[in-house]
Amino acid sequence: MQINKDYLDAIDIKGLEALLDDTSSFKKVDPSEDDSKDEIKKIKTNCRACIQNCGVVAHVKNGRVIKLEGNPEDPMSKGRMCAKGLAGIQALYHPNRIKYPMKRVGERGENKWKRISWDEAIDIIAKKLMETYENYGAEYVFCSTGGGGNPEIWSIARFCNIFGTPNWFEPGCAQCYLPRVLAYTMMYGGDDPSIADSNALEIYFPEETPMKTLVLWGTAPSYSCPATGGGAVQDLRSKSVKTVVVDPRFTPDAAKSDVWLPIRPGTDVALMLAWIRYIIHEKLYDEEFVMKWTNLPYLVNVETKMFVRAKESDNPDLPDTFMVWDSKTNSMQPMEYPWNDELSPVLEGSFTVDGVEYKTGFQLLKDQVEEYTLEKAAEICQLDADKIKEAIELFAKNSPSGLAIGVATDQTPNSVQAAMGAATLDLLMGNVEKPGTLLQRFRKSGTFDMPNYPVPIAADRLPPEQLKKRLGGNEFKGLGIWYAGHPTSILDAVLTGEPYKPRVWIERSGNKLGNVANSQKWEKALKELDFIVHMYMYPTSFSAYADILLPTKEWLETDMMVEVCNKLFARQGVTHLWETIDETVIWSMIARRCGELGHEACRKAFDSEYMGKDLAYWDSVDEIFDHFLSRIDLTWDKLKEITPYEYMPKEDWKTYYVYKQIDPKTGKPAGFPTPSKKCEIYLESMITLGRTGRPFSPIDLPPASKDYEPLPYYLEPHEDPVNDKELTKEFPLTMTGGRIPLFHHNTLRNVPWLRELYPVPEIWINPRDAEKYGVADGDWVWVESKRGKIRALAWVTEGIKPETVYMERFWNPETLDTETHGWKEMNVNVLTKEDAPFNDVVGTYTLRAFQVKVYKAEGPPEGIWTKPEDFRKWLPQPSDPTEEVLSKK
Ligand code: SF4
């Protein structure tokens, strides 16, 4: 790798000077040799270049950030930062930031702009919103987020609820994280074990945890969150914790694992069902836990798929009474919560009473997995049966253990079932709330209503009749857990006008055209819209199609409360540039103007009596943080001063076996926050969700077109390389995805330092396939699916399993001003699939496990930058801090 010294002119990187010779023309920047004699302030804040929120100490001189380093007080990052975070200075001072509100002056897509004032920008937006609201209805406006970086997820949902539109979406939801949140919330009611989403907190205490085995399934913490999870997994290995990695890529985590299962993309659920079958057949599960603390002994009516209830509870703190089969009396008997020692329930069995067939939940699970032998899974997943067995035995016998599941399984239509399968494995093993396991309900500060997102979303403000109009909302009711709409349903509505044609889009994200599937179809939709707003830190491909651009703050300018284990941190703006405004405030500004123009609900949203717990809209984020911090007798100013604040001793915070604690209201164990107060491996609530939308919808919605299944099932990838011989003749390779450690979603492709390290996207291809398709290492190649074609640089490597290729998604900000606007050259989402089949519960489409072909190209796409010197234009520019004159808008 070459080091371009110019890049380092603007950043002090300790230790790198020694690498440069004395004759170097490299200019060293050392804060301690400050010739202006001005003080260097060290301000504690938190990174947000990804969602890990690592503690940071920013060195600031004359308002200019000159150095970043990790804050060792952070219990997760422990003073580490990764390349993305350290690149924060180049992102902050990027010459091509959106500095002022801008109005389009050329044709849409011409990318010609005129600077306007904030007042004018907000007025234009609000008038367009009101015109649409009055002429068509609130639902004709939709909003979106996602894309990484400095996300502001709940301000969007809040605004939509108040404005009255049910339509906001994040490509991330059903394709990233929501399937896992949904399954773990419904099945045991605690945090999911996603390391990249700052959960699985047990791993951050390597000195204390008795953990013996960690399974990393479709997750690579060394790539996705190197400073936190990546470091933690490394620390665990140094304490002899064994790891199993399920990933078609030979990532650093796979390289250091004890067992690596290079699975065929999209077949994870088949492998999970085989793990479950093996654990059941070999009786490796925790029998006492399964019997007493899961719902598997309860009897299910085979025809209705619902549990048989002896009694419905009229006490909200106690569950219904379910029926078990008592072996002492050989009859169906009610089981009072939590347990009745007089009974001797069976775990397995099928019983007929009065002509009605009943099975235990356990029996139904056993039946469900019966066909998935190790050999069958080996065949489907292209793995070695003995290796699968070795992995399962490590997980099941070398315990305590835990299974961390990542985004990989969220990106195919089998998404929710994969999360259910993973949860089932941990719950069968009793890997919940005990030391050394990942499924925990460690305590929280109690300041936030929603974890780490303090903006109250005002869900109750959305009128029921508007909720019913959510695009995709009736079919994919699982999205209701995040109050979100379905991207493809919104896209299709714009293109077809069915059931109605949305007309206005307000968007904030790294680059929507980089992160929605089958991007070219979205380009068509953009042309159908009346009005488009883009708010972000930089212009992206999406900006080129907008009518108004709004400049938002980078993370080094942003305030936000951050809860990390037993500490509260203050992410505080350490400087402020140009006319950027915090997004949380921008939505308030739009709502205020809509209220002034006659939108009743927006006007009332500023009335604190009317808004109650949802909080009245604000002029600054301080008002929100002061409100929430008052719950622990703190103010935002105080937290900034003392950050981090240890709100609870670690020993109290790390509470195990929460379910065993006695609930003073009932005198019984508290159990789990599920309808049965047990772990719900047989997920009856999934059926109720599909039929009514509850518990996530406040009203009954019409049933989905078919019932959601209460147990996980395997779905072969739609583009099926095993059975569809015609397809594989033309498209023989299966594409998978995943992160590299330099970017978060669509962010940071404009940062010289990172682009120097990774100038263009590589396609990983196995040497066997490379030879077969005439590709050599370092060749430019075309990558083509049924939907489009892009280019990439070939990396021929054993680090990807045969017949599979890997690409990281990418876009090229350097071609923003060309006809491609940077999203058509090397964006893997030109190839992905946005249409059916969808996941039945949340509508996930196909971002991984689809078929492509790879063949030699004549060279790189026109206009892209590949050499370090190309990126000079984007080096940080001198930018004086701006007075906070705009924050009171
Ligand atoms: S992992 Fe890296 S990018 Fe993410 S918060 Fe930490 S330092 Fe920032």
mmCIF file of C-alpha atoms in Angstrom, residues 180-327:
data_model
loop_
_atom_site.group_PDB
_atom_site.id
_atom_site.type_symbol
_atom_site.label_atom_id
_atom_site.label_comp_id
_atom_site.label_asym_id
_atom_site.label_seq_id
_atom_site.Cartn_x
_atom_site.Cartn_y
_atom_site.Cartn_z
ATOM 1 C CA ARG A 180 -33.406 -10.302 14.388
ATOM 2 C CA VAL A 181 -34.948 -7.663 16.636
ATOM 3 C CA LEU A 182 -38.388 -9.041 15.826
ATOM 4 C CA ALA A 183 -37.555 -12.695 16.484
ATOM 5 C CA TYR A 184 -35.648 -12.183 19.738
ATOM 6 C CA THR A 185 -38.170 -9.650 21.044
ATOM 7 C CA MET A 186 -41.026 -12.044 20.396
ATOM 8 C CA MET A 187 -39.239 -15.193 21.526
ATOM 9 C CA TYR A 188 -37.666 -14.082 24.800
ATOM 10 C CA GLY A 189 -38.157 -10.331 25.119
ATOM 11 C CA GLY A 190 -34.546 -9.244 25.617
ATOM 12 C CA ASP A 191 -31.673 -7.923 23.529
ATOM 13 C CA ASP A 192 -30.762 -9.781 20.374
ATOM 14 C CA PRO A 193 -27.170 -11.063 20.114
ATOM 15 C CA SER A 194 -26.033 -8.812 17.253
ATOM 16 C CA ILE A 195 -22.459 -7.740 17.942
ATOM 17 C CA ALA A 196 -22.468 -5.071 15.221
ATOM 18 C CA ASP A 197 -25.549 -3.499 16.802
ATOM 19 C CA SER A 198 -23.852 -3.088 20.184
ATOM 20 C CA ASN A 199 -25.546 -6.060 21.833
ATOM 21 C CA ALA A 200 -24.090 -9.380 23.056
ATOM 22 C CA LEU A 201 -22.628 -7.328 25.898
ATOM 23 C CA GLU A 202 -21.278 -10.378 27.726
ATOM 24 C CA ILE A 203 -18.358 -10.471 25.260
ATOM 25 C CA TYR A 204 -16.931 -7.190 26.587
ATOM 26 C CA PHE A 205 -15.927 -8.758 29.905
ATOM 27 C CA PRO A 206 -13.324 -11.366 28.939
ATOM 28 C CA GLU A 207 -11.798 -11.402 32.435
ATOM 29 C CA GLU A 208 -15.110 -12.321 34.061
ATOM 30 C CA THR A 209 -17.147 -14.321 31.609
ATOM 31 C CA PRO A 210 -17.253 -18.119 31.920
ATOM 32 C CA MET A 211 -18.100 -18.294 28.181
ATOM 33 C CA LYS A 212 -16.392 -21.209 26.471
ATOM 34 C CA THR A 213 -17.738 -21.135 22.908
ATOM 35 C CA LEU A 214 -18.879 -18.293 20.701
ATOM 36 C CA VAL A 215 -20.600 -18.925 17.372
ATOM 37 C CA LEU A 216 -20.298 -16.100 14.836
ATOM 38 C CA TRP A 217 -23.035 -16.839 12.317
ATOM 39 C CA GLY A 218 -23.072 -14.503 9.319
ATOM 40 C CA THR A 219 -21.162 -11.890 11.245
ATOM 41 C CA ALA A 220 -17.555 -10.737 11.142
ATOM 42 C CA PRO A 221 -16.937 -8.311 14.019
ATOM 43 C CA SER A 222 -13.337 -7.797 12.907
ATOM 44 C CA TYR A 223 -14.796 -6.248 9.741
ATOM 45 C CA SER A 224 -18.092 -4.716 10.872
ATOM 46 C CA CYS A 225 -17.071 -3.214 14.216
ATOM 47 C CA PRO A 226 -13.315 -3.618 14.636
ATOM 48 C CA ALA A 227 -12.945 -1.215 17.543
ATOM 49 C CA THR A 228 -15.630 -2.832 19.709
ATOM 50 C CA GLY A 229 -16.809 -6.339 18.824
ATOM 51 C CA GLY A 230 -13.708 -7.136 16.782
ATOM 52 C CA GLY A 231 -11.459 -6.320 19.719
ATOM 53 C CA ALA A 232 -13.746 -8.105 22.178
ATOM 54 C CA VAL A 233 -13.772 -11.359 20.195
ATOM 55 C CA GLN A 234 -9.988 -11.175 19.986
ATOM 56 C CA ASP A 235 -9.831 -10.706 23.772
ATOM 57 C CA LEU A 236 -12.099 -13.738 24.266
ATOM 58 C CA ARG A 237 -9.874 -15.876 22.051
ATOM 59 C CA SER A 238 -6.889 -14.867 24.134
ATOM 60 C CA LYS A 239 -8.813 -16.336 27.096
ATOM 61 C CA SER A 240 -9.205 -19.632 25.203
ATOM 62 C CA VAL A 241 -12.821 -19.141 24.174
ATOM 63 C CA LYS A 242 -13.449 -21.344 21.113
ATOM 64 C CA THR A 243 -15.125 -19.866 18.074
ATOM 65 C CA VAL A 244 -17.208 -21.297 15.253
ATOM 66 C CA VAL A 245 -17.626 -19.109 12.174
ATOM 67 C CA VAL A 246 -20.373 -19.644 9.597
ATOM 68 C CA ASP A 247 -19.458 -17.493 6.601
ATOM 69 C CA PRO A 248 -18.622 -18.169 2.943
ATOM 70 C CA ARG A 249 -15.791 -15.626 3.294
ATOM 71 C CA PHE A 250 -12.516 -16.412 4.994
ATOM 72 C CA THR A 251 -12.648 -13.280 7.138
ATOM 73 C CA PRO A 252 -10.110 -12.588 9.914
ATOM 74 C CA ASP A 253 -12.676 -14.109 12.288
ATOM 75 C CA ALA A 254 -12.905 -17.239 10.139
ATOM 76 C CA ALA A 255 -9.121 -17.421 9.934
ATOM 77 C CA LYS A 256 -8.849 -17.529 13.725
ATOM 78 C CA SER A 257 -11.815 -19.825 14.335
ATOM 79 C CA ASP A 258 -11.737 -23.378 15.652
ATOM 80 C CA VAL A 259 -14.326 -24.479 13.109
ATOM 81 C CA TRP A 260 -15.086 -22.574 9.904
ATOM 82 C CA LEU A 261 -18.223 -23.509 7.977
ATOM 83 C CA PRO A 262 -18.023 -21.835 4.541
ATOM 84 C CA ILE A 263 -21.735 -22.066 3.869
ATOM 85 C CA ARG A 264 -23.440 -21.623 0.507
ATOM 86 C CA PRO A 265 -25.075 -18.164 0.675
ATOM 87 C CA GLY A 266 -28.782 -18.207 1.444
ATOM 88 C CA THR A 267 -28.907 -21.703 2.971
ATOM 89 C CA ASP A 268 -28.432 -20.768 6.641
ATOM 90 C CA VAL A 269 -31.852 -21.930 7.806
ATOM 91 C CA ALA A 270 -31.260 -25.437 6.443
ATOM 92 C CA LEU A 271 -28.079 -25.578 8.520
ATOM 93 C CA MET A 272 -29.859 -24.237 11.617
ATOM 94 C CA LEU A 273 -32.598 -26.846 11.307
ATOM 95 C CA ALA A 274 -29.900 -29.529 11.160
ATOM 96 C CA TRP A 275 -28.264 -28.104 14.308
ATOM 97 C CA ILE A 276 -31.657 -28.159 16.068
ATOM 98 C CA ARG A 277 -32.340 -31.727 14.913
ATOM 99 C CA TYR A 278 -28.946 -32.937 16.095
ATOM 100 C CA ILE A 279 -29.357 -31.251 19.482
ATOM 101 C CA ILE A 280 -32.815 -32.816 19.919
ATOM 102 C CA HIS A 281 -31.823 -36.287 18.729
ATOM 103 C CA GLU A 282 -28.672 -36.374 20.814
ATOM 104 C CA LYS A 283 -30.560 -34.919 23.804
ATOM 105 C CA LEU A 284 -28.009 -32.142 24.140
ATOM 106 C CA TYR A 285 -30.578 -29.488 25.054
ATOM 107 C CA ASP A 286 -31.036 -28.201 28.599
ATOM 108 C CA GLU A 287 -34.012 -30.357 29.520
ATOM 109 C CA GLU A 288 -34.900 -28.622 32.744
ATOM 110 C CA PHE A 289 -34.813 -25.167 31.163
ATOM 111 C CA VAL A 290 -36.796 -26.313 28.139
ATOM 112 C CA MET A 291 -39.399 -27.968 30.329
ATOM 113 C CA LYS A 292 -39.807 -25.166 32.861
ATOM 114 C CA TRP A 293 -38.891 -21.985 31.007
ATOM 115 C CA THR A 294 -39.945 -22.475 27.406
ATOM 116 C CA ASN A 295 -43.426 -22.987 25.999
ATOM 117 C CA LEU A 296 -42.456 -26.266 24.314
ATOM 118 C CA PRO A 297 -44.349 -28.543 26.777
ATOM 119 C CA TYR A 298 -47.624 -26.708 26.088
ATOM 120 C CA LEU A 299 -50.184 -28.412 23.873
ATOM 121 C CA VAL A 300 -51.010 -27.013 20.445
ATOM 122 C CA ASN A 301 -54.201 -27.737 18.535
ATOM 123 C CA VAL A 302 -52.712 -29.145 15.330
ATOM 124 C CA GLU A 303 -55.510 -27.805 13.159
ATOM 125 C CA THR A 304 -55.604 -24.214 14.454
ATOM 126 C CA LYS A 305 -51.847 -24.120 15.256
ATOM 127 C CA MET A 306 -52.773 -22.272 18.480
ATOM 128 C CA PHE A 307 -52.054 -23.302 22.080
ATOM 129 C CA VAL A 308 -54.911 -24.730 24.111
ATOM 130 C CA ARG A 309 -55.732 -22.442 26.997
ATOM 131 C CA ALA A 310 -57.328 -23.599 30.205
ATOM 132 C CA LYS A 311 -57.938 -20.023 31.257
ATOM 133 C CA GLU A 312 -57.297 -16.556 29.881
ATOM 134 C CA SER A 313 -55.621 -14.309 32.415
ATOM 135 C CA ASP A 314 -57.401 -11.202 33.655
ATOM 136 C CA ASN A 315 -54.241 -10.060 35.436
ATOM 137 C CA PRO A 316 -51.814 -8.225 33.120
ATOM 138 C CA ASP A 317 -48.898 -9.435 35.256
ATOM 139 C CA LEU A 318 -49.779 -13.092 34.813
ATOM 140 C CA PRO A 319 -50.030 -15.128 31.623
ATOM 141 C CA ASP A 320 -52.881 -17.310 30.401
ATOM 142 C CA THR A 321 -52.958 -20.857 31.748
ATOM 143 C CA PHE A 322 -51.855 -23.357 29.107
ATOM 144 C CA MET A 323 -52.442 -27.108 28.908
ATOM 145 C CA VAL A 324 -49.843 -29.861 29.164
ATOM 146 C CA TRP A 325 -50.037 -33.624 28.824
ATOM 147 C CA ASP A 326 -49.622 -35.092 32.296
ATOM 148 C CA SER A 327 -47.952 -38.506 32.233
#
